[in-house]
Amino acid sequence: MNTPANLKYTENHEWANVEGNRVTVGITDFAQHELGDIVFVELPNEGDELEAGEAFGNVESVKTVSELYAPVSGKVIAVNSALIDDPAKVNESPYGDGWMIVVEISDSSQLDGLWSAETYSEKTGG
């Protein structure tokens, strides 16, 4: 599985790309592989406030529906609306075109609780 070293990870299989006070969020290559073909993505709206560890949306695959959990608290400042029309982008490019939301982080200390790529790989057997 692809686990980029520059990202942070959650135990729920979300990735976080930290750039200043903005965090881009998506699901990992491991998660999209386990889910199978993704057919629907439900995401929050711009302006929504998220709490770390709480659900912010879900992905539906041919196998199951899985909730998405916020890796950090903050305000949603961008949503990848392209996933509404083409949810398969999550399978095709989970770390690229398959990104889901951008959050303006409200508490940067929460980043310390996220896993490194090495830890995530150890936990998932990847």
Coordinates of N, CA and C in Angstrom, one line a residue:
M1 N 0.8 -1.2 0.0 CA 0.0 0.0 0.0 C 0.9 1.3 0.0
N2 N 0.4 2.3 -0.6 CA 1.1 3.6 -0.7 C 0.8 4.4 0.6
T3 N 1.8 4.7 1.3 CA 1.7 5.5 2.6 C 2.7 6.6 2.5
P4 N 2.4 7.8 1.9 CA 3.3 8.9 1.8 C 3.9 9.3 3.2
A5 N 5.2 9.5 3.2 CA 5.9 9.8 4.5 C 5.6 11.2 5.0
N6 N 5.2 12.1 4.0 CA 4.9 13.5 4.4 C 3.6 13.8 5.0
L7 N 2.7 12.8 5.1 CA 1.4 12.9 5.6 C 1.3 12.4 7.1
K8 N 0.2 12.8 7.8 CA -0.1 12.3 9.1 C -1.4 11.4 8.9
Y9 N -1.6 10.4 9.8 CA -2.6 9.5 9.6 C -3.4 9.3 10.9
T10 N -4.7 8.8 10.8 CA -5.5 8.5 11.9 C -5.7 6.9 12.0
E11 N -6.1 6.5 13.1 CA -6.4 5.0 13.3 C -7.7 4.7 12.4
N12 N -8.5 5.6 12.0 CA -9.7 5.4 11.2 C -9.4 5.5 9.7
H13 N -8.1 5.6 9.3 CA -7.7 5.5 8.0 C -7.9 6.8 7.2
E14 N -7.9 7.9 7.9 CA -7.9 9.2 7.2 C -6.4 9.7 7.1
W15 N -6.1 10.5 6.1 CA -4.8 11.1 6.0 C -5.0 12.6 6.2
A16 N -3.9 13.3 6.6 CA -3.9 14.7 6.8 C -2.6 15.3 6.3
N17 N -2.8 16.2 5.4 CA -1.6 17.0 4.8 C -1.6 18.4 5.4
V18 N -0.7 18.6 6.3 CA -0.6 19.8 7.1 C 0.2 20.9 6.3
E19 N -0.4 22.0 6.0 CA 0.2 23.2 5.4 C -0.1 24.4 6.2
G20 N 0.7 24.8 7.1 CA 0.4 25.9 8.0 C -0.7 25.6 8.9
N21 N -1.8 26.4 8.8 CA -3.0 26.2 9.7 C -4.1 25.5 8.9
R22 N -3.7 24.9 7.7 CA -4.7 24.2 6.9 C -4.3 22.8 6.8
V23 N -5.4 21.9 6.9 CA -5.1 20.5 6.8 C -6.1 19.9 5.7
T24 N -5.5 19.3 4.7 CA -6.2 18.6 3.7 C -6.4 17.2 4.1
V25 N -7.7 16.7 4.0 CA -8.0 15.4 4.5 C -8.6 14.5 3.4
G26 N -8.3 13.2 3.5 CA -8.8 12.2 2.6 C -8.7 10.9 3.3
I27 N -9.1 9.8 2.5 CA -8.9 8.5 3.1 C -7.6 7.8 2.5
T28 N -7.1 6.9 3.2 CA -5.8 6.3 2.8 C -6.0 5.3 1.6
D29 N -4.9 5.0 1.0 CA -4.8 4.0 0.0 C -5.3 2.6 0.5
F30 N -4.9 2.3 1.8 CA -5.3 1.1 2.5 C -6.9 1.1 2.6
A31 N -7.4 2.2 3.0 CA -8.9 2.3 3.2 C -9.6 2.1 1.9
Q32 N -9.2 2.8 0.9 CA -10.0 2.7 -0.4 C -9.8 1.3 -1.0
H33 N -8.7 0.6 -0.7 CA -8.5 -0.7 -1.2 C -9.4 -1.7 -0.5
E34 N -9.5 -1.5 0.9 CA -10.4 -2.4 1.7 C -11.9 -2.1 1.3
L35 N -12.3 -0.9 1.1 CA -13.7 -0.6 0.8 C -14.1 -1.1 -0.6
G36 N -13.2 -1.1 -1.5 CA -13.5 -1.5 -2.9 C -14.0 -0.3 -3.7
D37 N -14.7 -0.5 -4.8 CA -15.2 0.6 -5.6 C -16.1 1.5 -4.9
I38 N -15.7 2.8 -4.8 CA -16.5 3.8 -4.1 C -17.5 4.4 -5.1
V39 N -18.8 4.3 -4.7 CA -19.9 4.8 -5.5 C -20.6 6.0 -5.1
F40 N -20.3 6.5 -3.8 CA -20.9 7.7 -3.3 C -20.1 8.2 -2.2
V41 N -20.0 9.6 -2.2 CA -19.3 10.3 -1.1 C -20.2 11.4 -0.6
E42 N -20.4 11.4 0.8 CA -21.1 12.5 1.4 C -20.1 13.3 2.3
L43 N -20.0 14.6 2.0 CA -19.1 15.5 2.6 C -19.8 16.7 3.3
P44 N -19.2 17.3 4.3 CA -19.8 18.5 4.9 C -19.8 19.7 3.9
N45 N -20.4 20.8 4.4 CA -20.4 22.0 3.6 C -19.3 22.9 4.1
E46 N -18.9 23.8 3.2 CA -17.9 24.8 3.5 C -18.5 25.6 4.7
G47 N -17.7 26.0 5.7 CA -18.2 26.7 6.8 C -18.6 25.9 8.0
D48 N -18.8 24.6 7.8 CA -19.1 23.7 8.9 C -17.9 23.6 9.9
E49 N -18.3 23.5 11.1 CA -17.2 23.3 12.2 C -17.1 21.8 12.5
L50 N -15.9 21.3 12.5 CA -15.7 19.9 12.8 C -15.0 19.8 14.2
E51 N -15.2 18.6 14.8 CA -14.5 18.3 16.1 C -13.7 17.1 15.8
A52 N -12.4 17.1 16.2 CA -11.5 15.9 16.0 C -12.2 14.7 16.6
G53 N -12.1 13.6 15.8 CA -12.6 12.3 16.2 C -14.1 12.1 15.9
E54 N -14.8 13.2 15.5 CA -16.2 13.0 15.1 C -16.4 12.8 13.6
A55 N -17.5 12.2 13.3 CA -17.8 11.9 11.9 C -18.1 13.2 11.2
F56 N -17.6 13.3 9.9 CA -17.9 14.5 9.1 C -18.6 14.1 7.8
G57 N -18.7 12.8 7.5 CA -19.3 12.4 6.3 C -19.2 10.9 6.1
N58 N -19.4 10.4 4.9 CA -19.2 8.9 4.7 C -18.9 8.6 3.3
V59 N -18.4 7.4 3.1 CA -18.1 6.9 1.7 C -18.9 5.6 1.6
E60 N -19.5 5.4 0.5 CA -20.3 4.2 0.2 C -19.6 3.5 -0.9
S61 N -19.3 2.2 -0.7 CA -18.7 1.4 -1.7 C -19.7 0.3 -2.1
V62 N -19.3 -0.6 -3.0 CA -20.1 -1.7 -3.4 C -20.2 -2.7 -2.2
K63 N -19.3 -2.6 -1.3 CA -19.3 -3.5 -0.1 C -20.0 -3.0 1.1
T64 N -19.9 -1.7 1.4 CA -20.3 -1.1 2.7 C -20.4 0.4 2.7
V65 N -20.9 0.9 3.8 CA -20.8 2.4 4.0 C -19.9 2.6 5.2
S66 N -19.0 3.5 5.1 CA -18.0 3.8 6.1 C -18.0 5.3 6.5
E67 N -18.0 5.6 7.7 CA -18.0 7.0 8.2 C -16.6 7.5 8.0
L68 N -16.5 8.8 7.8 CA -15.3 9.6 7.8 C -15.1 10.4 9.1
Y69 N -13.9 10.4 9.7 CA -13.7 11.0 11.0 C -12.7 12.2 10.8
A70 N -13.0 13.3 11.4 CA -12.1 14.5 11.4 C -10.8 14.2 12.2
P71 N -9.7 14.4 11.5 CA -8.4 14.2 12.3 C -8.1 15.4 13.2
V72 N -8.7 16.5 12.9 CA -8.5 17.7 13.7 C -9.8 18.5 13.8
S73 N -9.9 19.4 14.8 CA -11.0 20.3 14.9 C -10.8 21.6 14.1
G74 N -11.8 22.2 13.6 CA -11.7 23.4 12.8 C -12.8 23.6 11.9
K75 N -12.7 24.6 11.0 CA -13.7 25.1 10.1 C -13.4 24.5 8.7
V76 N -14.4 23.9 8.0 CA -14.2 23.4 6.7 C -14.1 24.7 5.7
I77 N -13.0 24.8 5.0 CA -12.8 25.9 4.1 C -12.8 25.5 2.7
A78 N -12.8 24.2 2.4 CA -12.9 23.8 1.0 C -13.4 22.3 1.0
V79 N -14.2 22.0 0.0 CA -14.8 20.7 -0.2 C -14.6 20.3 -1.6
N80 N -14.1 19.0 -1.8 CA -13.9 18.5 -3.2 C -15.2 18.1 -3.8
S81 N -15.9 19.0 -4.3 CA -17.2 18.7 -4.9 C -17.2 17.8 -6.1
A82 N -16.0 17.7 -6.7 CA -15.8 16.8 -7.9 C -16.1 15.3 -7.5
L83 N -16.0 15.0 -6.2 CA -16.2 13.6 -5.8 C -17.7 13.3 -5.8
I84 N -18.6 14.3 -5.8 CA -20.0 14.1 -5.9 C -20.4 13.4 -7.2
D85 N -19.8 14.0 -8.3 CA -20.1 13.4 -9.6 C -19.2 12.2 -10.0
D86 N -18.0 12.2 -9.4 CA -17.0 11.1 -9.7 C -16.4 10.6 -8.5
P87 N -17.1 9.8 -7.6 CA -16.5 9.3 -6.4 C -15.4 8.3 -6.6
A88 N -15.3 7.8 -7.8 CA -14.2 6.8 -8.1 C -12.8 7.5 -8.1
K89 N -12.8 8.8 -8.0 CA -11.5 9.5 -7.9 C -10.8 9.1 -6.6
V90 N -11.6 8.8 -5.6 CA -11.0 8.3 -4.3 C -10.2 7.0 -4.5
N91 N -10.7 6.1 -5.3 CA -10.0 4.9 -5.6 C -8.8 5.1 -6.5
E92 N -9.0 6.0 -7.5 CA -8.0 6.2 -8.5 C -6.8 7.0 -7.9
S93 N -7.1 8.0 -7.1 CA -6.0 8.9 -6.6 C -6.3 9.3 -5.1
P94 N -6.2 8.4 -4.1 CA -6.6 8.8 -2.8 C -5.8 10.0 -2.2
Y95 N -4.6 10.1 -2.6 CA -3.8 11.2 -2.1 C -3.7 12.4 -3.0
G96 N -4.4 12.4 -4.2 CA -4.4 13.4 -5.1 C -5.8 14.0 -5.4
D97 N -6.3 13.6 -6.5 CA -7.7 14.1 -6.9 C -8.8 13.6 -6.0
G98 N -8.5 12.6 -5.2 CA -9.5 12.0 -4.3 C -9.5 12.7 -2.9
W99 N -8.8 13.8 -2.7 CA -8.9 14.5 -1.4 C -10.3 14.9 -1.1
M100 N -10.7 15.1 0.1 CA -12.1 15.3 0.5 C -12.4 16.7 1.0
I101 N -11.7 17.2 2.0 CA -11.9 18.5 2.6 C -10.6 19.2 3.0
V102 N -10.7 20.5 3.1 CA -9.6 21.3 3.8 C -10.2 21.9 5.0
V103 N -9.5 21.8 6.1 CA -9.9 22.3 7.4 C -8.9 23.4 7.9
E104 N -9.5 24.5 8.3 CA -8.6 25.5 9.0 C -8.6 25.1 10.4
I105 N -7.4 24.6 10.9 CA -7.3 24.0 12.2 C -7.5 25.0 13.3
S106 N -8.2 24.6 14.4 CA -8.4 25.5 15.5 C -7.4 25.2 16.7
D107 N -6.8 24.0 16.7 CA -5.9 23.6 17.8 C -4.8 22.8 17.2
S108 N -3.7 23.4 16.9 CA -2.6 22.7 16.3 C -2.0 21.6 17.1
S109 N -2.2 21.6 18.4 CA -1.7 20.5 19.3 C -2.3 19.2 19.0
Q110 N -3.5 19.2 18.3 CA -4.1 17.9 17.9 C -3.3 17.2 16.9
L111 N -2.5 17.9 16.2 CA -1.6 17.2 15.2 C -0.7 16.2 15.9
D112 N -0.3 16.5 17.1 CA 0.6 15.6 17.8 C 0.0 14.2 18.1
G113 N -1.3 14.1 18.0 CA -2.0 12.8 18.2 C -2.1 12.0 17.0
L114 N -1.7 12.5 15.8 CA -1.8 11.8 14.6 C -0.6 10.9 14.4
W115 N -0.8 9.8 13.6 CA 0.3 8.9 13.4 C 1.2 9.3 12.3
S116 N 2.5 8.9 12.4 CA 3.4 9.0 11.2 C 3.1 7.9 10.2
A117 N 3.7 8.0 9.0 CA 3.5 7.0 8.0 C 4.0 5.7 8.5
E118 N 5.1 5.7 9.2 CA 5.7 4.5 9.7 C 4.7 3.8 10.7
T119 N 4.2 4.5 11.6 CA 3.3 4.0 12.6 C 2.0 3.4 11.9
Y120 N 1.5 4.2 11.0 CA 0.3 3.8 10.3 C 0.5 2.5 9.5
S121 N 1.7 2.4 8.9 CA 2.0 1.1 8.1 C 2.1 0.0 9.1
E122 N 2.8 0.2 10.2 CA 2.9 -0.9 11.2 C 1.5 -1.4 11.7
K123 N 0.6 -0.4 11.9 CA -0.7 -0.8 12.5 C -1.6 -1.5 11.4
T124 N -1.4 -1.2 10.2 CA -2.2 -1.7 9.1 C -1.6 -2.9 8.4
G125 N -0.4 -3.2 8.8 CA 0.3 -4.3 8.2 C 0.8 -4.0 6.8
G126 N 0.8 -2.7 6.5 CA 1.3 -2.3 5.1 C 2.7 -2.0 5.1

